[in-house]
PDB file of C-alpha atoms in Angstrom:
ATOM      1  CA  UNK A   1    -115.428 -43.287 -14.957  1.00  0.00           C
ATOM      2  CA  UNK A   2    -115.565 -39.440 -16.043  1.00  0.00           C
ATOM      3  CA  UNK A   3    -118.892 -37.853 -16.774  1.00  0.00           C
ATOM      4  CA  UNK A   4    -119.499 -36.568 -20.399  1.00  0.00           C
ATOM      5  CA  UNK A   5    -121.029 -33.125 -20.757  1.00  0.00           C
ATOM      6  CA  UNK A   6    -122.545 -32.179 -24.036  1.00  0.00           C
ATOM      7  CA  UNK A   7    -122.964 -28.457 -24.889  1.00  0.00           C
ATOM      8  CA  UNK A   8    -124.670 -26.825 -27.685  1.00  0.00           C
ATOM      9  CA  UNK A   9    -122.643 -24.334 -29.531  1.00  0.00           C
ATOM     10  CA  UNK A  10    -122.298 -22.357 -32.775  1.00  0.00           C
ATOM     11  CA  UNK A  11    -119.094 -22.655 -35.121  1.00  0.00           C
ATOM     12  CA  UNK A  12    -117.551 -19.372 -33.689  1.00  0.00           C
ATOM     13  CA  UNK A  13    -117.989 -20.687 -30.163  1.00  0.00           C
ATOM     14  CA  UNK A  14    -116.428 -24.171 -30.926  1.00  0.00           C
ATOM     15  CA  UNK A  15    -113.489 -22.790 -32.909  1.00  0.00           C
ATOM     16  CA  UNK A  16    -112.792 -20.414 -30.090  1.00  0.00           C
ATOM     17  CA  UNK A  17    -112.896 -23.236 -27.314  1.00  0.00           C
ATOM     18  CA  UNK A  18    -110.526 -25.372 -29.246  1.00  0.00           C
ATOM     19  CA  UNK A  19    -107.965 -22.591 -30.054  1.00  0.00           C
ATOM     20  CA  UNK A  20    -108.121 -21.316 -26.439  1.00  0.00           C
ATOM     21  CA  UNK A  21    -106.315 -24.468 -25.186  1.00  0.00           C
ATOM     22  CA  UNK A  22    -103.584 -24.220 -27.633  1.00  0.00           C
ATOM     23  CA  UNK A  23    -102.774 -20.306 -27.126  1.00  0.00           C
ATOM     24  CA  UNK A  24    -100.846 -18.486 -24.688  1.00  0.00           C
ATOM     25  CA  UNK A  25    -101.287 -14.948 -26.118  1.00  0.00           C
ATOM     26  CA  UNK A  26    -104.691 -13.604 -28.028  1.00  0.00           C
ATOM     27  CA  UNK A  27    -104.633 -10.454 -29.715  1.00  0.00           C
ATOM     28  CA  UNK A  28    -108.131  -9.422 -30.346  1.00  0.00           C
ATOM     29  CA  UNK A  29    -109.993  -6.608 -32.214  1.00  0.00           C
ATOM     30  CA  UNK A  30    -113.609  -6.846 -32.003  1.00  0.00           C
ATOM     31  CA  UNK A  31    -115.472  -7.007 -35.380  1.00  0.00           C
ATOM     32  CA  UNK A  32    -117.950  -8.948 -37.106  1.00  0.00           C
ATOM     33  CA  UNK A  33    -118.323 -11.465 -37.813  1.00  0.00           C
ATOM     34  CA  UNK A  34    -115.503 -12.459 -35.289  1.00  0.00           C
ATOM     35  CA  UNK A  35    -116.322 -10.341 -32.250  1.00  0.00           C
ATOM     36  CA  UNK A  36    -118.052 -12.981 -30.422  1.00  0.00           C
ATOM     37  CA  UNK A  37    -115.031 -15.233 -30.752  1.00  0.00           C
ATOM     38  CA  UNK A  38    -112.961 -12.545 -28.866  1.00  0.00           C
ATOM     39  CA  UNK A  39    -115.391 -12.065 -26.235  1.00  0.00           C
ATOM     40  CA  UNK A  40    -115.551 -15.749 -25.435  1.00  0.00           C
ATOM     41  CA  UNK A  41    -111.770 -15.969 -24.835  1.00  0.00           C
ATOM     42  CA  UNK A  42    -111.714 -12.816 -23.014  1.00  0.00           C
ATOM     43  CA  UNK A  43    -114.459 -14.048 -20.722  1.00  0.00           C
ATOM     44  CA  UNK A  44    -112.624 -17.454 -20.219  1.00  0.00           C
ATOM     45  CA  UNK A  45    -109.444 -16.069 -19.389  1.00  0.00           C
ATOM     46  CA  UNK A  46    -111.009 -13.478 -16.868  1.00  0.00           C
ATOM     47  CA  UNK A  47    -112.826 -16.774 -15.466  1.00  0.00           C
ATOM     48  CA  UNK A  48    -109.503 -18.143 -15.063  1.00  0.00           C
ATOM     49  CA  UNK A  49    -109.984 -20.757 -17.414  1.00  0.00           C
ATOM     50  CA  UNK A  50    -106.612 -22.610 -18.098  1.00  0.00           C
ATOM     51  CA  UNK A  51    -105.142 -23.750 -21.409  1.00  0.00           C
ATOM     52  CA  UNK A  52    -103.480 -26.771 -21.844  1.00  0.00           C
ATOM     53  CA  UNK A  53    -100.439 -25.216 -20.492  1.00  0.00           C
ATOM     54  CA  UNK A  54    -102.042 -24.863 -17.253  1.00  0.00           C
ATOM     55  CA  UNK A  55    -102.417 -20.788 -17.392  1.00  0.00           C
ATOM     56  CA  UNK A  56    -105.241 -18.702 -18.612  1.00  0.00           C
ATOM     57  CA  UNK A  57    -104.504 -17.099 -22.218  1.00  0.00           C
ATOM     58  CA  UNK A  58    -103.017 -13.514 -21.860  1.00  0.00           C
ATOM     59  CA  UNK A  59    -105.732 -11.537 -24.019  1.00  0.00           C
ATOM     60  CA  UNK A  60    -104.592  -8.226 -25.520  1.00  0.00           C
ATOM     61  CA  UNK A  61    -107.361  -6.037 -27.027  1.00  0.00           C
ATOM     62  CA  UNK A  62    -106.001  -3.702 -29.804  1.00  0.00           C
ATOM     63  CA  UNK A  63    -107.259  -0.659 -31.367  1.00  0.00           C
ATOM     64  CA  UNK A  64    -107.461  -1.903 -34.992  1.00  0.00           C
ATOM     65  CA  UNK A  65    -106.834  -5.157 -37.179  1.00  0.00           C
ATOM     66  CA  UNK A  66    -103.437  -3.990 -38.115  1.00  0.00           C
ATOM     67  CA  UNK A  67    -102.525  -3.572 -34.224  1.00  0.00           C
ATOM     68  CA  UNK A  68    -103.707  -7.286 -33.627  1.00  0.00           C
ATOM     69  CA  UNK A  69    -102.023  -8.427 -36.740  1.00  0.00           C
ATOM     70  CA  UNK A  70     -98.868  -6.538 -35.503  1.00  0.00           C
ATOM     71  CA  UNK A  71     -99.271  -8.056 -32.191  1.00  0.00           C
ATOM     72  CA  UNK A  72     -99.494 -11.526 -33.311  1.00  0.00           C
ATOM     73  CA  UNK A  73     -96.436 -10.861 -35.619  1.00  0.00           C
ATOM     74  CA  UNK A  74     -94.276  -9.969 -32.700  1.00  0.00           C
ATOM     75  CA  UNK A  75     -95.733 -12.804 -30.267  1.00  0.00           C
ATOM     76  CA  UNK A  76     -94.766 -15.164 -32.806  1.00  0.00           C
ATOM     77  CA  UNK A  77     -91.853 -13.831 -33.434  1.00  0.00           C
ATOM     78  CA  UNK A  78     -90.532 -14.622 -29.581  1.00  0.00           C
ATOM     79  CA  UNK A  79     -91.731 -17.840 -29.899  1.00  0.00           C
ATOM     80  CA  UNK A  80     -95.112 -17.518 -27.849  1.00  0.00           C
ATOM     81  CA  UNK A  81     -98.366 -19.267 -29.104  1.00  0.00           C
ATOM     82  CA  UNK A  82    -100.446 -16.662 -30.477  1.00  0.00           C
ATOM     83  CA  UNK A  83    -103.921 -16.465 -32.017  1.00  0.00           C
ATOM     84  CA  UNK A  84    -106.018 -13.683 -33.218  1.00  0.00           C
ATOM     85  CA  UNK A  85    -109.621 -13.270 -33.371  1.00  0.00           C
ATOM     86  CA  UNK A  86    -110.154 -10.766 -35.873  1.00  0.00           C
ATOM     87  CA  UNK A  87    -111.285 -10.510 -39.376  1.00  0.00           C
ATOM     88  CA  UNK A  88    -107.800 -10.269 -40.281  1.00  0.00           C
TER      89      UNK A  88
END
């Protein structure tokens, strides 16, 4: 029998946690109100948390929202499951 772990978290952390497992590449640009979402993903990837494909998410921090949006479009064009954690 597996032990159930219950954790209290806000909506940003919950959304980040769920999306992390379905993401191969994350393009982030820390900007409120989504800054902590990218920070969660960056920390989990640095800690080696594996997504559903058995690998940590590749996190790319961009210099602007436009850069993050462009990185997402390019990554998706290549067929990679990509998420952005910005206000864009």
